[in-house]
Structures are given as structure tokens and as C-alpha cells.
N, CA, C and O of each residue as an XYZ file, in Angstrom:
500
protein
N     -94.367     39.429    -43.551
C     -93.772     38.235    -44.116
C     -92.245     38.313    -44.095
O     -91.566     37.304    -43.900
N     -91.722     39.502    -44.294
C     -90.274     39.673    -44.295
C     -89.679     39.360    -42.926
O     -88.590     38.793    -42.838
N     -90.389     39.725    -41.856
C     -89.904     39.430    -40.496
C     -89.871     37.928    -40.247
O     -88.921     37.413    -39.658
N     -90.908     37.227    -40.695
C     -90.942     35.776    -40.518
C     -89.793     35.117    -41.271
O     -89.181     34.173    -40.773
N     -89.503     35.608    -42.460
C     -88.388     35.080    -43.238
C     -87.058     35.361    -42.542
O     -86.169     34.509    -42.532
N     -86.919     36.543    -41.966
C     -85.705     36.877    -41.214
C     -85.517     35.937    -40.034
O     -84.403     35.483    -39.770
N     -86.599     35.642    -39.325
C     -86.512     34.743    -38.174
C     -86.099     33.345    -38.620
O     -85.284     32.700    -37.962
N     -86.656     32.873    -39.732
C     -86.286     31.551    -40.241
C     -84.818     31.510    -40.676
O     -84.121     30.525    -40.429
N     -84.358     32.572    -41.318
C     -82.951     32.634    -41.727
C     -82.046     32.681    -40.501
O     -81.025     31.994    -40.456
N     -82.414     33.485    -39.507
C     -81.636     33.539    -38.259
C     -81.606     32.178    -37.578
O     -80.563     31.755    -37.078
N     -82.749     31.487    -37.554
C     -82.816     30.173    -36.914
C     -81.910     29.179    -37.635
O     -81.201     28.405    -36.992
N     -81.930     29.198    -38.953
C     -81.068     28.293    -39.718
C     -79.595     28.622    -39.487
O     -78.774     27.720    -39.325
N     -79.262     29.906    -39.473
C     -77.875     30.317    -39.246
C     -77.417     29.936    -37.836
O     -76.291     29.475    -37.651
N     -78.284     30.128    -36.851
C     -77.955     29.725    -35.480
C     -77.743     28.216    -35.392
O     -76.825     27.751    -34.717
N     -78.595     27.459    -36.075
C     -78.483     26.005    -36.053
C     -77.154     25.546    -36.655
O     -76.494     24.662    -36.108
N     -76.768     26.145    -37.775
C     -75.487     25.795    -38.398
C     -74.330     26.155    -37.462
O     -73.377     25.388    -37.328
N     -74.415     27.313    -36.822
C     -73.361     27.723    -35.886
C     -73.258     26.753    -34.715
O     -72.156     26.429    -34.272
N     -74.394     26.291    -34.215
C     -74.395     25.331    -33.105
C     -73.739     24.018    -33.538
O     -73.042     23.380    -32.749
N     -73.961     23.620    -34.784
C     -73.359     22.383    -35.281
C     -71.846     22.506    -35.461
O     -71.119     21.531    -35.273
N     -71.372     23.694    -35.823
C     -69.961     23.869    -36.183
C     -69.090     24.312    -35.008
O     -67.984     23.803    -34.829
N     -69.581     25.253    -34.215
C     -68.742     25.914    -33.206
C     -68.780     25.150    -31.881
O     -69.858     24.895    -31.344
N     -67.598     24.780    -31.349
C     -67.582     24.169    -30.017
C     -67.953     25.201    -28.942
O     -67.711     26.396    -29.113
N     -68.526     24.743    -27.863
C     -68.994     25.573    -26.744
C     -70.189     26.450    -27.093
O     -70.558     27.326    -26.309
N     -70.789     26.236    -28.230
C     -72.042     26.893    -28.594
C     -73.055     25.768    -28.742
O     -73.002     24.986    -29.692
N     -73.983     25.698    -27.784
C     -74.882     24.549    -27.723
C     -76.329     24.992    -27.683
O     -76.668     26.048    -27.147
N     -77.180     24.151    -28.269
C     -78.614     24.372    -28.185
C     -79.267     23.061    -27.807
O     -79.101     22.048    -28.487
N     -80.017     23.091    -26.707
C     -80.764     21.913    -26.271
C     -82.209     22.323    -26.114
O     -82.571     23.008    -25.157
N     -83.013     21.914    -27.031
C     -84.420     22.276    -26.964
C     -85.132     21.884    -28.238
O     -84.528     21.367    -29.177
N     -86.422     22.139    -28.250
C     -87.232     21.828    -29.417
C     -87.020     22.881    -30.497
O     -86.435     23.937    -30.256
N     -87.511     22.565    -31.698
C     -87.321     23.467    -32.834
C     -88.010     24.804    -32.621
O     -87.511     25.826    -33.093
N     -89.142     24.831    -31.925
C     -89.854     26.097    -31.735
C     -89.090     27.014    -30.775
O     -89.212     28.237    -30.849
N     -88.305     26.419    -29.880
C     -87.472     27.246    -29.005
C     -86.353     27.909    -29.802
O     -85.947     29.031    -29.497
N     -85.858     27.215    -30.820
C     -84.845     27.813    -31.693
C     -85.427     29.011    -32.440
O     -84.735     30.007    -32.651
N     -86.686     28.918    -32.838
C     -87.343     30.060    -33.488
C     -87.469     31.240    -32.524
O     -87.299     32.391    -32.926
N     -87.765     30.957    -31.254
C     -87.834     32.035    -30.262
C     -86.460     32.658    -30.027
O     -86.341     33.877    -29.900
N     -85.431     31.828    -29.970
C     -84.070     32.351    -29.808
C     -83.699     33.214    -31.013
O     -83.076     34.264    -30.853
N     -84.075     32.784    -32.210
C     -83.796     33.570    -33.418
C     -84.531     34.908    -33.381
O     -83.992     35.928    -33.812
N     -85.760     34.904    -32.867
C     -86.507     36.163    -32.742
C     -85.835     37.086    -31.728
O     -85.732     38.290    -31.960
N     -85.380     36.534    -30.611
C     -84.667     37.330    -29.607
C     -83.379     37.887    -30.203
O     -83.024     39.042    -29.970
N     -82.692     37.063    -30.965
C     -81.457     37.483    -31.628
C     -81.722     38.664    -32.570
O     -80.938     39.612    -32.627
N     -82.821     38.594    -33.294
C     -83.195     39.695    -34.180
C     -83.524     40.967    -33.424
O     -83.145     42.059    -33.847
N     -84.230     40.835    -32.303
C     -84.578     42.007    -31.489
C     -83.319     42.636    -30.892
O     -83.173     43.858    -30.887
N     -82.418     41.804    -30.393
C     -81.160     42.313    -29.830
C     -80.368     43.058    -30.901
O     -79.829     44.135    -30.645
N     -80.301     42.484    -32.098
C     -79.565     43.137    -33.181
C     -80.253     44.402    -33.673
O     -79.590     45.314    -34.167
N     -81.563     44.467    -33.545
C     -82.298     45.648    -34.002
C     -82.183     46.807    -33.026
O     -82.042     47.955    -33.450
N     -82.241     46.532    -31.731
C     -82.308     47.611    -30.752
C     -80.997     47.876    -30.006
O     -80.651     49.037    -29.784
N     -80.272     46.847    -29.620
C     -79.068     47.027    -28.804
C     -77.842     47.320    -29.670
O     -77.040     48.192    -29.337
N     -77.699     46.603    -30.762
C     -76.505     46.730    -31.602
C     -76.264     48.147    -32.124
O     -75.124     48.609    -32.071
N     -77.279     48.864    -32.626
C     -77.009     50.232    -33.105
C     -76.504     51.171    -32.009
O     -75.652     52.024    -32.260
N     -77.025     51.014    -30.809
C     -76.578     51.849    -29.691
C     -75.118     51.541    -29.366
O     -74.314     52.449    -29.157
N     -74.791     50.268    -29.326
C     -73.418     49.858    -29.042
C     -72.462     50.319    -30.141
O     -71.325     50.696    -29.856
N     -72.913     50.290    -31.382
C     -72.062     50.751    -32.492
C     -71.758     52.243    -32.382
O     -70.650     52.677    -32.697
N     -72.737     53.024    -31.936
C     -72.512     54.467    -31.778
C     -71.480     54.725    -30.681
O     -70.559     55.522    -30.861
N     -71.641     54.041    -29.536
C     -70.721     54.254    -28.420
C     -69.303     53.778    -28.717
O     -68.341     54.314    -28.165
N     -69.168     52.787    -29.574
C     -67.839     52.244    -29.866
C     -67.298     52.719    -31.215
O     -66.350     52.136    -31.742
N     -67.880     53.751    -31.764
C     -67.449     54.246    -33.077
C     -65.962     54.600    -33.137
O     -65.306     54.236    -34.113
N     -65.393     55.299    -32.132
C     -63.952     55.594    -32.216
C     -63.081     54.332    -32.270
O     -62.115     54.274    -33.032
N     -63.421     53.336    -31.471
C     -62.655     52.086    -31.482
C     -62.825     51.378    -32.821
O     -61.870     50.826    -33.366
N     -64.038     51.399    -33.341
C     -64.302     50.763    -34.630
C     -63.499     51.426    -35.742
O     -62.967     50.745    -36.618
N     -63.413     52.741    -35.709
C     -62.631     53.461    -36.721
C     -61.146     53.142    -36.575
O     -60.456     52.921    -37.571
N     -60.651     53.118    -35.329
C     -59.226     52.838    -35.109
C     -58.843     51.426    -35.542
O     -57.711     51.196    -35.968
N     -59.768     50.486    -35.439
C     -59.472     49.103    -35.822
C     -59.923     48.795    -37.246
O     -59.927     47.639    -37.670
N     -60.302     49.836    -37.976
C     -60.747     49.696    -39.365
C     -61.926     48.732    -39.504
O     -62.019     47.982    -40.476
N     -62.810     48.765    -38.532
C     -64.031     47.974    -38.587
C     -63.948     46.602    -37.958
O     -64.971     45.932    -37.820
N     -62.767     46.163    -37.574
C     -62.637     44.827    -36.986
C     -63.342     44.711    -35.640
O     -63.718     43.615    -35.226
N     -63.521     45.839    -34.957
C     -64.204     45.794    -33.663
C     -65.671     45.397    -33.826
O     -66.310     44.989    -32.856
N     -66.209     45.511    -35.035
C     -67.585     45.072    -35.274
C     -67.746     43.578    -35.019
O     -68.831     43.123    -34.659
N     -66.668     42.809    -35.206
C     -66.719     41.385    -34.875
C     -66.942     41.185    -33.378
O     -67.673     40.283    -32.969
N     -66.312     42.025    -32.569
C     -66.497     41.961    -31.117
C     -67.937     42.325    -30.762
O     -68.548     41.685    -29.905
N     -68.477     43.346    -31.416
C     -69.865     43.746    -31.158
C     -70.815     42.611    -31.522
O     -71.761     42.332    -30.785
N     -70.567     41.951    -32.661
C     -71.408     40.821    -33.057
C     -71.332     39.695    -32.028
O     -72.343     39.072    -31.706
N     -70.131     39.440    -31.515
C     -69.972     38.408    -30.491
C     -70.723     38.787    -29.217
O     -71.341     37.931    -28.582
N     -70.673     40.057    -28.845
C     -71.404     40.513    -27.656
C     -72.914     40.362    -27.835
O     -73.623     40.057    -26.876
N     -73.404     40.571    -29.048
C     -74.836     40.399    -29.306
C     -75.236     38.929    -29.160
O     -76.314     38.621    -28.651
N     -74.365     38.029    -29.608
C     -74.643     36.602    -29.446
C     -74.567     36.201    -27.974
O     -75.374     35.395    -27.509
N     -73.603     36.758    -27.238
C     -73.528     36.494    -25.796
C     -74.780     36.981    -25.078
O     -75.316     36.283    -24.217
N     -75.246     38.175    -25.428
C     -76.461     38.715    -24.814
C     -77.670     37.846    -25.142
O     -78.520     37.611    -24.283
N     -77.746     37.374    -26.371
C     -78.831     36.468    -26.753
C     -78.759     35.183    -25.935
O     -79.788     34.648    -25.522
N     -77.549     34.688    -25.701
C     -77.381     33.492    -24.879
C     -77.818     33.708    -23.442
O     -78.434     32.826    -22.843
N     -77.505     34.875    -22.878
C     -77.919     35.189    -21.504
C     -79.441     35.259    -21.411
O     -80.039     34.696    -20.495
N     -80.057     35.946    -22.354
C     -81.524     36.058    -22.358
C     -82.147     34.681    -22.544
O     -83.142     34.356    -21.896
N     -81.567     33.875    -23.423
C     -82.068     32.523    -23.659
C     -81.983     31.669    -22.399
O     -82.906     30.914    -22.095
N     -80.885     31.786    -21.671
C     -80.753     31.029    -20.423
C     -81.765     31.476    -19.384
O     -82.319     30.649    -18.660
N     -82.010     32.775    -19.303
C     -82.987     33.286    -18.336
C     -84.399     32.793    -18.648
O     -85.205     32.582    -17.741
N     -84.690     32.614    -19.931
C     -86.019     32.163    -20.346
C     -86.087     30.648    -20.552
O     -87.109     30.125    -20.997
N     -84.999     29.945    -20.227
C     -84.910     28.489    -20.385
C     -85.228     28.035    -21.808
O     -85.999     27.098    -22.012
N     -84.629     28.706    -22.782
C     -84.863     28.358    -24.181
C     -83.807     27.413    -24.743
O     -84.024     26.814    -25.796
N     -82.670     27.266    -24.068
C     -81.727     26.225    -24.442
C     -80.469     26.630    -25.173
O     -79.652     25.763    -25.482
N     -80.266     27.917    -25.470
C     -79.022     28.328    -26.126
C     -77.977     28.627    -25.061
O     -78.210     29.425    -24.153
N     -76.822     27.976    -25.182
C     -75.725     28.196    -24.253
C     -74.490     28.624    -25.034
O     -74.010     27.902    -25.908
N     -73.984     29.808    -24.705
C     -72.750     30.305    -25.313
C     -71.668     30.151    -24.254
O     -71.678     30.848    -23.240
N     -70.732     29.233    -24.494
C     -69.752     28.871    -23.484
C     -68.792     29.973    -23.093
O     -68.595     30.225    -21.905
N     -68.195     30.630    -24.059
C     -67.212     31.664    -23.773
C     -67.182     32.670    -24.921
O     -67.924     32.553    -25.897
N     -66.302     33.663    -24.776
C     -66.252     34.722    -25.785
C     -65.773     34.201    -27.134
O     -66.254     34.644    -28.177
N     -64.829     33.265    -27.121
C     -64.341     32.716    -28.383
C     -65.456     31.992    -29.134
O     -65.562     32.104    -30.355
N     -66.281     31.254    -28.405
C     -67.423     30.590    -29.038
C     -68.386     31.623    -29.622
O     -68.933     31.431    -30.709
N     -68.587     32.716    -28.894
C     -69.464     33.773    -29.399
C     -68.871     34.430    -30.638
O     -69.591     34.735    -31.589
N     -67.559     34.647    -30.630
C     -66.898     35.271    -31.780
C     -66.983     34.375    -33.015
O     -67.364     34.830    -34.093
N     -66.628     33.108    -32.851
C     -66.707     32.176    -33.978
C     -68.153     31.966    -34.422
O     -68.442     31.889    -35.616
N     -69.051     31.875    -33.451
C     -70.465     31.716    -33.780
C     -71.018     32.896    -34.547
O     -71.801     32.723    -35.481
N     -70.617     34.096    -34.160
C     -71.112     35.281    -34.864
C     -70.583     35.340    -36.291
O     -71.275     35.813    -37.193
N     -69.362     34.864    -36.500
C     -68.817     34.819    -37.860
C     -69.592     33.811    -38.707
O     -69.949     34.099    -39.849
N     -69.849     32.632    -38.147
C     -70.612     31.611    -38.871
C     -72.023     32.107    -39.169
O     -72.525     31.934    -40.279
N     -72.659     32.721    -38.179
C     -74.019     33.229    -38.370
C     -74.043     34.303    -39.455
O     -74.971     34.347    -40.262
N     -73.042     35.156    -39.479
C     -72.969     36.197    -40.509
C     -72.858     35.595    -41.902
O     -73.561     36.006    -42.825
N     -71.973     34.625    -42.044
C     -71.754     34.017    -43.360
C     -72.982     33.242    -43.817
O     -73.435     33.408    -44.950
N     -73.523     32.398    -42.945
C     -74.695     31.600    -43.311
C     -75.900     32.500    -43.569
O     -76.649     32.278    -44.520
N     -76.089     33.514    -42.725
C     -77.202     34.442    -42.931
C     -77.098     35.178    -44.250
O     -78.096     35.365    -44.945
N     -75.887     35.596    -44.596
C     -75.681     36.293    -45.865
C     -75.963     35.357    -47.045
O     -76.625     35.747    -48.007
N     -75.460     34.127    -46.966
C     -75.686     33.169    -48.049
C     -77.169     32.842    -48.213
O     -77.686     32.827    -49.330
N     -77.844     32.584    -47.108
C     -79.270     32.266    -47.187
C     -80.085     33.449    -47.690
O     -81.016     33.273    -48.476
N     -79.747     34.640    -47.248
C     -80.461     35.829    -47.719
C     -80.263     36.030    -49.215
O     -81.184     36.442    -49.921
N     -79.063     35.737    -49.691
C     -78.780     35.871    -51.119
C     -79.537     34.816    -51.925
O     -80.126     35.127    -52.960
N     -79.520     33.577    -51.454
C     -80.185     32.493    -52.171
C     -81.700     32.678    -52.169
O     -82.352     32.520    -53.201
N     -82.250     33.011    -51.014
C     -83.699     33.166    -50.894
C     -84.162     34.472    -51.521
O     -85.293     34.574    -51.996
N     -83.294     35.458    -51.521
C     -83.660     36.741    -52.105
C     -84.330     37.667    -51.121
O     -85.134     38.516    -51.506
N     -84.005     37.509    -49.843
C     -84.562     38.389    -48.822
C     -84.060     39.804    -49.049
O     -82.903     40.014    -49.415
N     -84.947     40.780    -48.828
C     -84.578     42.170    -49.079
C     -83.662     42.730    -48.004
O     -83.028     43.765    -48.209
N     -83.584     42.060    -46.858
C     -82.730     42.513    -45.763
C     -81.881     41.353    -45.294
O     -82.266     40.191    -45.422
N     -80.726     41.678    -44.753
C     -79.851     40.648    -44.206
C     -80.503     40.025    -42.982
O     -81.256     40.685    -42.266
N     -80.213     38.764    -42.748
C     -80.756     38.077    -41.589
C     -80.209     38.710    -40.322
O     -79.014     38.610    -40.047
N     -81.054     39.349    -39.559
C     -80.634     39.978    -38.316
C     -79.785     41.206    -38.529
O     -79.279     41.779    -37.563
N     -79.616     41.624    -39.760
C     -78.795     42.786    -40.101
C     -77.449     42.681    -39.414
O     -77.020     43.607    -38.726
N     -76.781     41.547    -39.603
C     -75.575     41.253    -38.856
C     -74.338     41.917    -39.435
O     -73.450     42.303    -38.675
N     -74.245     42.062    -40.734
C     -73.033     42.646    -41.325
C     -73.154     44.132    -41.486
O     -72.224     44.779    -41.967
């Protein structure tokens, strides 16, 4: 049940980011957004920790600000996978990914707090 709640929170956060951030677009049905949210969760679960380990020196030197770049890269990767599977998420450029990842982090944190989820949506922060 916790995984399903995480996917719903990720989907809502992605939807808000698509509404707010220019060059971040979603064209598809609602169930495709749920699939994109699931892919986003898988990318954050498996790829992000590996990338964080490899970029640890840079992250330390930038006092953690490089984590924003890692979050943007995870959103870009989700966009690439979504395009390959024709799910409808398009991330226009790196700036859109960076702003989108910030919006997704904030909305995911707020929704997780309000709903009372035991884990952050997509473990983004």
C-alpha cells in the first residue's frame, strides 16, 4: 500500500510540475502519468543512489547543492524513458528538469506530510 501511495504522490507532484514549469510537458491519459510516476520512483530508487556515491566529492565541495543537479538528471532520465515508451512526458532542457525537480521535491514533501506517508515521495530530498 505504501508503494501505491508513493506512486500517487509522485504522479500529483509531476502533474503540478508540468502545470508550473515551462518546457516540461505531459500529453497523455491519466494512467500514463501513473506509469511515468512509477518509472520516476524506480529511477530514484536504483539509479540515484549510485549516482550520489560517484558524485560524493562534488556534492561535498558544493555543500550539497549538486544534489539539485542529480535530481534534475533523474527527471531527464525519466523523460527519456517516457519518450521511448511513448508515455507522453517531455523534458525540454536541463533548466526545465532543474526547476521541475525542485517543484516535484516541494510538492512531494508537502503531500507526504499532509497525507502522513512514512516515506518521501520518490525519496527525492
